[in-house]
Short mmCIF file of C-alpha atoms in Angstrom, two decimals:
data_model
loop_
_atom_site.label_atom_id
_atom_site.label_comp_id
_atom_site.label_asym_id
_atom_site.label_seq_id
_atom_site.Cartn_x
_atom_site.Cartn_y
_atom_site.Cartn_z
CA MET Y 1 0.00 0.00 0.00
CA ASP Y 2 2.86 2.31 0.88
CA GLY Y 3 4.42 1.67 -2.51
CA ASP Y 4 1.10 2.26 -4.24
CA SER Y 5 0.57 5.44 -2.24
CA ALA Y 6 3.98 6.74 -3.21
CA TYR Y 7 3.28 5.91 -6.84
CA GLN Y 8 -0.10 7.67 -6.70
CA GLN Y 9 1.52 10.73 -5.11
CA LEU Y 10 4.20 10.86 -7.80
CA LEU Y 11 1.53 10.53 -10.51
CA ARG Y 12 -0.49 13.39 -9.01
CA GLU Y 13 2.63 15.59 -8.92
CA GLU Y 14 3.40 14.89 -12.58
CA ARG Y 15 -0.18 15.69 -13.58
CA GLN Y 16 -0.07 18.91 -11.60
CA LYS Y 17 3.24 19.89 -13.22
CA HIS Y 18 1.80 19.25 -16.68
CA HIS Y 19 -1.30 21.30 -15.80
CA ASN Y 20 0.85 24.20 -14.58
CA ASN Y 21 2.82 24.19 -17.81
CA ARG Y 22 -0.40 24.55 -19.79
CA PHE Y 23 -2.12 26.97 -17.43
CA PRO Y 24 0.24 29.26 -15.50
CA PRO Y 25 -0.56 29.75 -11.81
CA THR Y 26 -2.74 32.66 -10.85
CA SER Y 27 0.23 34.33 -9.16
CA TYR Y 28 2.08 34.45 -12.51
CA MET Y 29 -0.96 35.83 -14.28
CA ASP Y 30 -1.37 38.41 -11.56
CA THR Y 31 2.29 39.38 -11.86
CA HIS Y 32 2.01 39.75 -15.63
CA SER Y 33 -1.17 41.79 -15.23
CA ASP Y 34 0.57 44.01 -12.71
CA GLN Y 35 3.44 44.56 -15.15
CA VAL Y 36 1.02 45.57 -17.91
CA SER Y 37 -0.82 47.89 -15.54
CA ALA Y 38 2.46 49.46 -14.44
CA PHE Y 39 3.52 49.99 -18.06
CA VAL Y 40 0.19 51.60 -18.94
CA SER Y 41 0.22 53.84 -15.88
CA LYS Y 42 3.79 54.92 -16.68
CA LYS Y 43 3.16 55.76 -20.35
CA LEU Y 44 -0.40 57.04 -20.11
CA PRO Y 45 0.51 60.61 -19.00
CA GLN Y 46 2.81 60.99 -22.02
CA PHE Y 47 0.04 59.84 -24.36
CA LEU Y 48 -2.36 62.23 -22.65
CA ALA Y 49 0.00 65.22 -22.98
CA ALA Y 50 0.67 64.39 -26.63
CA GLY Y 51 -3.04 63.88 -27.26
CA VAL Y 52 -3.94 67.33 -25.96
CA ALA Y 53 -1.06 68.95 -27.87
CA THR Y 54 -2.19 67.30 -31.08
CA LEU Y 55 -5.63 68.89 -30.75
CA GLY Y 56 -3.79 71.86 -32.23
CA ALA Y 57 -2.87 69.61 -35.17
CA LEU Y 58 -6.54 68.65 -35.43
CA GLY Y 59 -7.28 72.37 -35.73
CA LEU Y 60 -4.62 72.69 -38.43
CA GLY Y 61 -6.30 69.85 -40.32
CA THR Y 62 -9.57 71.79 -40.35
CA VAL Y 63 -7.73 74.76 -41.87
CA LEU Y 64 -6.30 72.57 -44.63
CA GLY Y 65 -9.51 70.69 -45.36
CA TYR Y 66 -11.95 73.60 -45.07
CA THR Y 67 -11.82 74.88 -48.64
CA SER Y 68 -12.57 71.53 -50.27
CA PRO Y 69 -16.22 71.35 -49.13
CA ALA Y 70 -16.64 75.07 -48.35
CA LEU Y 71 -15.33 76.71 -51.54
CA PRO Y 72 -18.01 75.26 -53.86
CA ASP Y 73 -20.64 76.45 -51.34
CA ILE Y 74 -19.09 79.92 -51.17
CA LYS Y 75 -19.11 80.14 -54.97
CA ASN Y 76 -22.83 79.30 -55.01
CA SER Y 77 -23.84 81.54 -52.09
CA THR Y 78 -25.81 84.70 -52.80
CA THR Y 79 -23.37 86.80 -50.78
CA PHE Y 80 -20.25 85.79 -52.73
CA SER Y 81 -21.59 84.65 -56.10
CA HIS Y 82 -19.92 87.67 -57.74
CA LEU Y 83 -16.38 86.51 -56.92
CA VAL Y 84 -13.96 85.78 -59.76
CA GLU Y 85 -11.70 82.72 -60.03
CA SER Y 86 -8.60 84.54 -58.75
CA GLN Y 87 -10.42 85.40 -55.52
CA HIS Y 88 -11.44 81.76 -55.11
CA SER Y 89 -7.80 80.68 -55.35
CA TRP Y 90 -6.83 83.23 -52.69
CA ILE Y 91 -9.35 81.72 -50.27
CA GLY Y 92 -7.46 78.46 -50.64
CA SER Y 93 -3.91 79.79 -50.66
CA ILE Y 94 -3.93 82.66 -48.14
CA ALA Y 95 -3.92 80.30 -45.13
CA PRO Y 96 -0.41 79.00 -45.98
CA ILE Y 97 0.81 82.61 -46.08
CA GLY Y 98 -0.37 83.05 -42.51
CA ALA Y 99 1.34 79.79 -41.55
CA CYS Y 100 4.55 80.96 -43.25
CA VAL Y 101 4.52 84.20 -41.23
CA SER Y 102 3.96 82.19 -38.04
CA GLY Y 103 7.40 80.53 -38.23
CA PRO Y 104 9.58 83.34 -36.79
CA VAL Y 105 6.89 84.35 -34.30
CA ALA Y 106 6.38 80.80 -33.03
CA GLY Y 107 10.14 80.22 -32.89
CA PHE Y 108 10.46 83.25 -30.60
CA LEU Y 109 7.47 82.29 -28.44
CA VAL Y 110 8.54 78.67 -27.79
CA ASP Y 111 11.96 79.84 -26.58
CA ALA Y 112 10.86 82.96 -24.69
CA PHE Y 113 7.65 81.77 -23.02
CA GLY Y 114 7.66 78.00 -23.33
CA ARG Y 115 6.08 75.38 -25.55
CA LYS Y 116 2.86 75.19 -23.54
CA LYS Y 117 2.30 78.95 -23.23
CA CYS Y 118 3.05 79.48 -26.92
CA MET Y 119 0.20 77.17 -27.85
CA LEU Y 120 -2.12 78.66 -25.23
CA PHE Y 121 -1.43 82.17 -26.56
CA VAL Y 122 -2.64 81.39 -30.07
CA ALA Y 123 -5.73 79.30 -29.19
CA PRO Y 124 -8.04 82.34 -28.63
CA LEU Y 125 -6.72 83.89 -31.84
CA PHE Y 126 -7.53 80.64 -33.62
CA ILE Y 127 -11.15 80.91 -32.44
CA LEU Y 128 -11.32 84.53 -33.60
CA GLY Y 129 -10.17 83.56 -37.10
CA TRP Y 130 -12.95 81.00 -37.49
CA LEU Y 131 -15.54 83.45 -36.20
CA LEU Y 132 -14.48 86.00 -38.82
CA ILE Y 133 -15.16 83.40 -41.51
CA ALA Y 134 -18.42 82.23 -39.97
CA PHE Y 135 -19.92 85.73 -39.82
CA ALA Y 136 -18.29 87.10 -42.99
CA GLU Y 137 -20.29 89.59 -45.00
CA TYR Y 138 -17.37 90.73 -47.13
CA ILE Y 139 -14.69 88.70 -48.87
CA GLU Y 140 -12.03 90.58 -46.85
CA MET Y 141 -13.40 88.98 -43.67
CA ILE Y 142 -12.89 85.52 -45.16
CA PHE Y 143 -9.37 86.47 -46.27
CA ALA Y 144 -8.57 87.76 -42.76
CA GLY Y 145 -10.04 84.67 -41.11
CA ARG Y 146 -8.12 82.33 -43.40
CA PHE Y 147 -4.89 84.23 -42.75
CA ILE Y 148 -5.37 84.13 -38.96
CA THR Y 149 -6.33 80.44 -38.85
CA GLY Y 150 -3.35 79.67 -41.08
CA PHE Y 151 -1.08 81.61 -38.73
CA CYS Y 152 -2.38 79.71 -35.70
CA GLY Y 153 -2.23 76.34 -37.45
CA GLY Y 154 1.35 77.06 -38.50
CA THR Y 155 2.26 77.91 -34.91
CA PHE Y 156 0.92 74.55 -33.75
CA SER Y 157 2.86 72.78 -36.52
CA LEU Y 158 6.06 74.12 -34.92
CA ALA Y 159 5.26 74.09 -31.21
CA ALA Y 160 3.47 70.73 -30.94
CA PRO Y 161 6.32 68.57 -32.40
CA VAL Y 162 8.85 70.32 -30.13
CA TYR Y 163 6.60 69.78 -27.09
CA ILE Y 164 6.03 66.10 -27.88
CA SER Y 165 9.70 65.36 -28.63
CA GLU Y 166 10.68 66.91 -25.28
CA THR Y 167 8.04 65.12 -23.18
CA ALA Y 168 8.08 61.61 -24.70
CA GLU Y 169 10.55 58.81 -23.99
CA SER Y 170 12.59 57.56 -26.94
CA SER Y 171 10.74 54.21 -27.00
CA ILE Y 172 7.42 55.88 -27.91
CA ARG Y 173 8.63 59.18 -29.41
CA GLY Y 174 8.07 58.00 -32.98
CA THR Y 175 4.53 56.81 -32.26
CA LEU Y 176 3.58 60.03 -30.48
CA GLY Y 177 5.33 62.18 -33.07
CA SER Y 178 3.46 60.52 -35.93
CA SER Y 179 0.17 61.19 -34.13
CA LEU Y 180 0.51 64.79 -35.32
CA GLN Y 181 -0.14 63.75 -38.91
CA LEU Y 182 -2.94 61.47 -37.72
CA MET Y 183 -4.69 64.39 -36.04
CA ILE Y 184 -4.13 66.66 -39.04
CA ASN Y 185 -5.80 64.02 -41.20
CA CYS Y 186 -8.62 63.67 -38.67
CA GLY Y 187 -9.13 67.42 -38.89
CA VAL Y 188 -9.33 67.21 -42.68
CA LEU Y 189 -11.85 64.39 -42.40
CA VAL Y 190 -13.96 66.37 -39.92
CA THR Y 191 -14.32 69.22 -42.42
CA TYR Y 192 -15.16 66.78 -45.23
CA VAL Y 193 -17.90 65.04 -43.22
CA VAL Y 194 -19.37 68.12 -41.52
CA GLY Y 195 -19.08 70.07 -44.78
CA TYR Y 196 -21.27 67.48 -46.48
CA PHE Y 197 -24.13 68.38 -44.14
CA LEU Y 198 -23.49 72.03 -43.25
CA GLU Y 199 -22.97 75.23 -45.21
CA TRP Y 200 -19.58 76.96 -45.20
CA ASN Y 201 -20.40 79.39 -42.36
CA TRP Y 202 -21.76 76.74 -40.00
CA LEU Y 203 -18.76 74.57 -40.82
CA ALA Y 204 -16.50 77.41 -39.62
CA LEU Y 205 -18.34 77.50 -36.27
CA VAL Y 206 -17.78 73.77 -35.79
CA CYS Y 207 -14.08 74.26 -36.56
CA ALA Y 208 -13.89 77.02 -33.91
CA SER Y 209 -14.82 74.50 -31.20
CA ILE Y 210 -11.57 72.56 -31.63
CA PRO Y 211 -9.09 75.26 -30.43
CA ALA Y 212 -11.55 76.01 -27.63
CA GLY Y 213 -11.31 72.39 -26.47
CA PHE Y 214 -7.54 72.47 -26.81
CA PHE Y 215 -7.28 75.58 -24.63
CA VAL Y 216 -9.21 73.94 -21.79
CA GLY Y 217 -7.22 70.69 -21.96
CA MET Y 218 -3.77 72.26 -22.27
CA ILE Y 219 -4.21 74.28 -19.08
CA PHE Y 220 -3.87 71.03 -17.10
CA MET Y 221 -0.81 69.70 -18.97
CA PRO Y 222 2.79 70.24 -17.79
CA GLU Y 223 5.35 72.40 -19.52
CA SER Y 224 8.27 70.74 -21.31
CA PRO Y 225 10.80 69.61 -18.65
CA ARG Y 226 13.67 70.65 -20.89
CA TYR Y 227 12.31 74.18 -21.26
CA LEU Y 228 11.79 74.48 -17.47
CA MET Y 229 15.31 73.25 -16.82
CA SER Y 230 16.71 75.73 -19.36
CA LYS Y 231 15.03 78.47 -17.31
CA LYS Y 232 16.68 77.16 -14.09
CA ASP Y 233 13.35 75.90 -12.74
CA LYS Y 234 14.59 72.57 -11.42
CA VAL Y 235 11.59 72.04 -9.13
CA GLY Y 236 9.17 72.67 -11.98
CA ALA Y 237 11.13 70.35 -14.29
CA SER Y 238 11.13 67.64 -11.61
CA ASN Y 239 7.37 67.94 -11.09
CA ALA Y 240 6.76 67.85 -14.85
CA LEU Y 241 8.93 64.74 -15.25
CA LYS Y 242 7.23 63.01 -12.32
CA TRP Y 243 3.84 63.62 -13.89
CA LEU Y 244 4.96 62.53 -17.35
CA ARG Y 245 6.74 59.38 -16.15
CA GLY Y 246 4.02 58.34 -13.70
CA ALA Y 247 6.43 58.67 -10.78
CA SER Y 248 5.49 59.63 -7.23
CA GLN Y 249 8.92 60.51 -5.86
CA HIS Y 250 11.65 62.87 -7.05
CA GLN Y 251 14.17 60.02 -6.69
CA GLN Y 252 12.42 58.07 -9.47
CA VAL Y 253 13.24 60.75 -12.07
CA LYS Y 254 16.52 61.94 -10.55
CA ASP Y 255 18.77 60.26 -13.13
CA GLU Y 256 16.82 61.60 -16.09
CA LEU Y 257 16.73 65.04 -14.50
CA ASN Y 258 20.49 65.04 -13.93
CA THR Y 259 21.11 63.94 -17.53
CA LEU Y 260 18.83 66.68 -18.75
CA GLN Y 261 20.60 69.28 -16.63
CA ALA Y 262 24.02 68.17 -17.84
CA SER Y 263 22.84 68.33 -21.44
CA ILE Y 264 21.52 71.86 -21.03
CA GLU Y 265 24.67 73.05 -19.27
CA GLU Y 266 26.73 71.80 -22.20
CA CYS Y 267 24.52 73.62 -24.69
CA GLU Y 268 25.70 76.94 -25.95
CA VAL Y 269 23.72 79.09 -28.35
CA PRO Y 270 26.20 79.39 -31.22
CA GLU Y 271 27.44 82.65 -32.65
CA PHE Y 272 26.46 83.50 -36.23
CA LYS Y 273 29.62 81.99 -37.72
CA ALA Y 274 29.12 78.76 -35.76
CA MET Y 275 25.64 78.39 -37.25
CA PHE Y 276 27.36 77.18 -40.43
CA SER Y 277 29.04 74.21 -38.74
CA LYS Y 278 28.33 70.73 -40.09
CA SER Y 279 26.56 69.66 -36.89
CA ILE Y 280 23.93 72.36 -37.49
CA MET Y 281 23.81 72.81 -41.25
CA LYS Y 282 23.48 69.10 -42.13
CA PRO Y 283 20.39 68.35 -40.00
CA LEU Y 284 18.90 71.73 -40.96
CA GLY Y 285 19.49 71.01 -44.65
CA ILE Y 286 17.88 67.57 -44.33
CA SER Y 287 14.88 69.07 -42.54
CA LEU Y 288 14.42 71.81 -45.16
CA ALA Y 289 14.71 69.32 -48.03
CA LEU Y 290 12.11 67.00 -46.48
CA MET Y 291 9.78 69.96 -46.03
CA PHE Y 292 10.27 70.84 -49.70
CA PHE Y 293 9.54 67.33 -50.96
CA GLN Y 294 6.60 66.97 -48.55
CA GLN Y 295 4.86 69.92 -50.18
CA TRP Y 296 5.89 69.44 -53.81
CA ASN Y 297 4.36 65.99 -53.96
CA GLY Y 298 1.13 68.01 -54.04
CA ASN Y 299 -0.63 66.73 -50.94
CA ASN Y 300 -2.01 70.07 -49.78
CA ALA Y 301 -3.06 71.07 -53.28
CA ILE Y 302 -4.98 67.80 -53.51
CA VAL Y 303 -6.51 68.26 -50.04
CA PHE Y 304 -7.50 71.88 -50.79
CA TYR Y 305 -9.15 71.03 -54.11
CA THR Y 306 -10.29 67.41 -53.75
CA VAL Y 307 -13.89 68.16 -54.70
CA ASP Y 308 -12.76 70.17 -57.74
CA ILE Y 309 -10.45 67.36 -58.82
CA PHE Y 310 -13.31 64.85 -58.80
CA ASN Y 311 -15.49 67.32 -60.67
CA ASP Y 312 -12.76 67.70 -63.31
CA ALA Y 313 -12.41 63.92 -63.50
CA GLY Y 314 -16.11 63.61 -64.36
CA SER Y 315 -16.51 60.92 -61.73
CA THR Y 316 -20.00 59.44 -61.48
CA LEU Y 317 -19.61 59.32 -57.68
CA ASP Y 318 -20.75 62.38 -55.71
CA PRO Y 319 -17.52 64.43 -55.35
CA LYS Y 320 -18.21 65.15 -51.67
CA ILE Y 321 -18.77 61.46 -50.94
CA ALA Y 322 -15.55 60.58 -52.79
CA THR Y 323 -13.76 63.22 -50.74
CA ILE Y 324 -15.03 61.70 -47.49
CA ILE Y 325 -13.81 58.26 -48.62
CA VAL Y 326 -10.37 59.73 -49.30
CA GLY Y 327 -10.39 61.39 -45.87
CA CYS Y 328 -11.29 58.12 -44.12
CA VAL Y 329 -8.50 56.28 -45.92
CA GLN Y 330 -6.11 59.05 -44.87
CA VAL Y 331 -7.00 58.62 -41.19
CA VAL Y 332 -6.67 54.82 -41.29
CA ALA Y 333 -3.29 55.13 -43.00
CA SER Y 334 -2.15 57.55 -40.30
CA VAL Y 335 -3.07 55.02 -37.60
CA VAL Y 336 -1.04 52.37 -39.39
CA ALA Y 337 1.88 54.81 -39.69
CA ALA Y 338 1.76 55.52 -35.95
CA ILE Y 339 1.95 51.77 -35.24
CA LEU Y 340 4.82 51.18 -37.69
CA MET Y 341 6.88 54.28 -36.90
CA ASP Y 342 8.89 52.72 -34.05
CA LYS Y 343 8.93 49.26 -35.68
CA ALA Y 344 9.72 49.67 -39.39
CA GLY Y 345 11.85 52.81 -39.08
CA ARG Y 346 11.75 56.23 -40.70
CA ARG Y 347 13.81 55.53 -43.85
CA VAL Y 348 11.84 52.44 -44.91
CA LEU Y 349 8.53 54.27 -44.57
CA LEU Y 350 9.85 57.31 -46.45
CA LEU Y 351 11.09 55.19 -49.35
CA LEU Y 352 7.84 53.21 -49.55
CA SER Y 353 5.88 56.46 -49.37
CA GLY Y 354 7.81 58.11 -52.20
CA ALA Y 355 7.57 55.09 -54.50
CA LEU Y 356 3.80 54.68 -54.09
CA MET Y 357 3.13 58.42 -54.48
CA THR Y 358 5.19 58.52 -57.67
CA ALA Y 359 3.20 55.65 -59.18
CA ALA Y 360 -0.20 57.03 -58.13
CA LEU Y 361 0.49 60.55 -59.39
CA CYS Y 362 1.85 59.42 -62.74
CA VAL Y 363 -1.17 57.15 -63.34
CA LEU Y 364 -3.56 59.94 -62.29
CA GLY Y 365 -1.87 62.33 -64.70
CA GLY Y 366 -2.19 59.69 -67.39
CA PHE Y 367 -5.92 59.39 -66.73
CA PHE Y 368 -6.48 63.12 -67.22
CA TYR Y 369 -4.36 63.07 -70.39
CA MET Y 370 -6.45 60.22 -71.82
CA LYS Y 371 -9.67 61.97 -70.78
CA GLU Y 372 -8.57 65.09 -72.66
CA GLU Y 373 -7.92 63.00 -75.77
CA ASP Y 374 -11.01 60.80 -75.44
CA PRO Y 375 -13.76 61.89 -72.95
CA SER Y 376 -15.41 58.47 -73.21
CA VAL Y 377 -12.61 57.06 -71.07
CA ILE Y 378 -14.73 58.02 -68.06
CA GLU Y 379 -17.19 55.24 -68.92
CA TYR Y 380 -14.70 52.45 -68.17
CA LEU Y 381 -12.04 54.22 -66.05
CA GLY Y 382 -14.21 56.54 -63.94
CA TRP Y 383 -13.10 54.66 -60.81
CA LEU Y 384 -9.40 55.32 -61.43
CA PRO Y 385 -9.11 58.86 -59.94
CA LEU Y 386 -10.54 57.69 -56.61
CA LEU Y 387 -8.20 54.69 -56.53
CA CYS Y 388 -5.15 56.82 -57.36
CA LEU Y 389 -6.00 59.42 -54.73
CA MET Y 390 -6.54 56.69 -52.13
CA VAL Y 391 -3.13 55.16 -52.90
CA PHE Y 392 -1.53 58.59 -52.85
CA ILE Y 393 -3.11 59.53 -49.51
CA VAL Y 394 -2.11 56.20 -47.93
CA ALA Y 395 1.45 56.62 -49.16
CA PHE Y 396 1.72 60.22 -47.97
CA SER Y 397 0.28 59.37 -44.54
CA LEU Y 398 2.72 56.47 -44.10
CA GLY Y 399 5.86 58.46 -44.81
CA PHE Y 400 6.44 62.00 -45.96
CA GLY Y 401 3.39 63.37 -44.14
CA PRO Y 402 4.33 62.57 -40.52
CA ILE Y 403 8.06 61.91 -40.83
CA ALA Y 404 9.08 65.33 -42.20
CA TRP Y 405 7.73 66.92 -39.00
CA LEU Y 406 8.89 64.08 -36.74
CA LEU Y 407 12.48 64.22 -38.00
CA ALA Y 408 12.55 68.00 -37.57
CA GLY Y 409 11.85 67.47 -33.87
CA GLU Y 410 14.46 64.70 -33.67
CA ILE Y 411 17.47 65.89 -35.69
CA LEU Y 412 17.53 69.68 -35.19
CA PRO Y 413 20.09 70.59 -32.48
CA PRO Y 414 18.39 71.70 -29.23
CA ASN Y 415 20.55 74.82 -28.85
CA VAL Y 416 19.15 76.20 -32.14
CA LYS Y 417 15.85 74.31 -32.22
CA GLY Y 418 13.72 77.44 -31.86
CA ARG Y 419 15.38 79.27 -34.76
CA ALA Y 420 15.87 76.17 -36.90
CA SER Y 421 12.28 74.98 -36.38
CA ALA Y 422 11.02 78.46 -37.26
CA LEU Y 423 12.98 78.40 -40.50
CA ALA Y 424 11.81 74.88 -41.37
CA THR Y 425 8.18 75.74 -40.58
CA SER Y 426 8.21 78.95 -42.62
CA PHE Y 427 9.90 77.16 -45.52
CA ASN Y 428 7.30 74.39 -45.41
CA TRP Y 429 4.37 76.78 -45.49
CA LEU Y 430 5.97 78.98 -48.13
CA ASN Y 431 6.07 75.95 -50.38
CA THR Y 432 2.49 75.09 -49.41
CA PHE Y 433 1.41 78.54 -50.58
CA VAL Y 434 3.33 78.28 -53.86
CA VAL Y 435 1.98 74.79 -54.63
CA THR Y 436 -1.65 75.63 -53.84
CA LYS Y 437 -1.47 78.98 -55.66
CA VAL Y 438 0.14 77.65 -58.85
CA PHE Y 439 -2.05 74.54 -58.99
CA ASP Y 440 -4.77 76.43 -60.87
CA ASN Y 441 -2.18 78.22 -63.02
CA ILE Y 442 -0.56 74.96 -64.10
CA LYS Y 443 -3.98 73.41 -64.71
CA MET Y 444 -5.07 76.32 -66.91
CA GLY Y 445 -1.73 76.71 -68.69
CA LEU Y 446 -0.46 73.17 -69.23
CA GLY Y 447 -3.38 70.96 -68.30
CA ILE Y 448 -4.30 69.25 -65.05
CA GLU Y 449 -2.30 66.16 -66.02
CA TRP Y 450 0.91 68.17 -65.70
CA CYS Y 451 0.00 69.12 -62.12
CA PHE Y 452 0.16 65.46 -61.17
CA TRP Y 453 3.19 64.65 -63.32
CA ILE Y 454 5.18 67.50 -61.73
CA PHE Y 455 4.16 66.28 -58.27
CA GLY Y 456 5.15 62.73 -59.26
CA ILE Y 457 8.62 63.87 -60.36
CA ALA Y 458 9.06 65.62 -57.00
CA ALA Y 459 8.02 62.46 -55.12
CA PHE Y 460 10.58 60.43 -57.09
CA LEU Y 461 13.37 62.94 -56.36
CA GLY Y 462 12.36 62.86 -52.70
CA ASP Y 463 13.09 59.13 -52.59
CA ILE Y 464 16.53 59.71 -54.14
CA PHE Y 465 17.26 62.30 -51.46
CA VAL Y 466 16.22 59.91 -48.68
CA ILE Y 467 18.52 57.18 -50.01
CA LEU Y 468 21.50 59.55 -50.12
CA PHE Y 469 21.13 61.74 -47.05
CA VAL Y 470 18.45 60.85 -44.48
CA PRO Y 471 19.68 58.89 -41.43
CA GLU Y 472 17.67 56.31 -39.51
CA THR Y 473 16.62 57.58 -36.06
CA LYS Y 474 14.42 54.70 -34.90
CA GLY Y 475 15.17 53.67 -31.32
CA LYS Y 476 17.94 56.26 -30.85
CA THR Y 477 18.01 58.86 -28.12
CA LEU Y 478 18.21 62.47 -29.22
CA ASP Y 479 21.74 62.48 -27.81
CA GLU Y 480 22.80 59.65 -30.13
CA ILE Y 481 21.13 61.31 -33.12
CA GLN Y 482 23.06 64.54 -32.55
CA MET Y 483 26.39 62.72 -32.23
CA ASN Y 484 25.90 61.30 -35.75
CA PHE Y 485 25.96 64.83 -37.16
CA LYS Y 486 29.04 65.97 -35.28
CA SER Y 487 32.50 65.91 -36.81
CA LYS Y 488 35.41 64.51 -34.80
CA THR Y 489 36.40 68.06 -33.90
CA ASP Y 490 32.90 68.82 -32.65
CA GLN Y 491 32.84 65.66 -30.55
CA HIS Y 492 36.24 66.51 -29.08
CA ASP Y 493 34.91 69.94 -28.15
CA VAL Y 494 31.90 68.37 -26.50
CA GLY Y 495 34.23 66.26 -24.42
CA ARG Y 496 35.94 69.44 -23.23
CA GLY Y 497 32.60 70.98 -22.26
CA HIS Y 498 31.70 72.87 -25.43
CA GLY Y 499 28.98 72.34 -27.96
CA CYS Y 500 25.80 70.54 -27.17
CA THR Y 501 24.44 67.05 -26.91
CA ALA Y 502 20.76 66.55 -26.63
CA GLN Y 503 19.13 64.22 -24.16
CA LEU Y 504 15.61 65.51 -24.10
#
């Protein structure tokens, strides 16, 4: 019996061991659950801060998307039915002028008053711009409103990426940075959907609610720890880091705070001659080039005039419905880009983006060329413009859309980030203005097919530039990214206490 009992005990132990291998003990599951909960609680404040900041990007998206559904309504309204075509084009293109002007102003504000206060300053002005459009009785009021909303949207396009890059950890910086483009696309989609149901003036009132919501939410968010430390506010920087990292004690963020302080102490704002050093000019040149290619692939021209493009294509689908479909695809693609950003890497997504945009734009140009030669092509290829625009939007949202802004926040040296970001932002919006303004001129002078072929050539050249010059920044700290741009002499100087490395 004793032998049988021992055998039975051994058998029960083996069965229990096998069961535990298949179904982990509750204590293990609880431990794993606790780890997940701890991770979420640690990262959640950073996602929340980025989410509120990107409400400004949502507002920018409404500025970009507004004219597509609103301009046809304005043309048909009794108040503005007398407008000529040149005035219509100014309604679309004057917003980028405001955004271009915002660059130097925003660059000064983010350095002088902080990233958070800069965005809070412009939110009421943003609301005012939309109200001018909503209650416009004269075309000058619409022009003024478009200029002001463009100015405010441009300010957010500079301040929000800087704020996010300085509050997010490197492991999620790419995901949070790419959320800017996601929110811009969501803003565009909002105007497409609401514009389908509401007239242009009521649409402007809906758009005004977004900066109002941002203003309320941003009041409760912390300032950038790096900015606070640069202003010698160590207590404020510590409190901001504790909130952002989900920490309860100063000791939990002490190492990061000390690294941040050391980085700032090493930073020196360079003299004018030093601005032309390789460590500054190379990342600035890359940022400016990416801004150029981002705009000359024609994205904003397409967003501004999507309804008109479908009208020109003679599509049998309601142009406003087709526009909403394009907007939905754009948002979904932005979500995918946010997921892939810290997995696939920046260069891979840029190259894929450029290749797909080139193909889509060339085919779309070919469609319009064939339509001009034989209008009956619409009968069997009427679906092609929608397909090409969907491919183009997906490609743009995966790469050049978010990454041009993300890389600007990553590669620009922190000691000149305000000035360099201002220059990059103004350059971006200057090109936006030129592209949207000349779109109609090219269409009238050469034909709409050449609009898309020119954009396709720019997309192809953008890929060549990425292959030759753009570095991969996935998974690297801002400190490591900056060291890649420094010459051996610069790195030697850093070792002696000069120059700047960036651990944000």
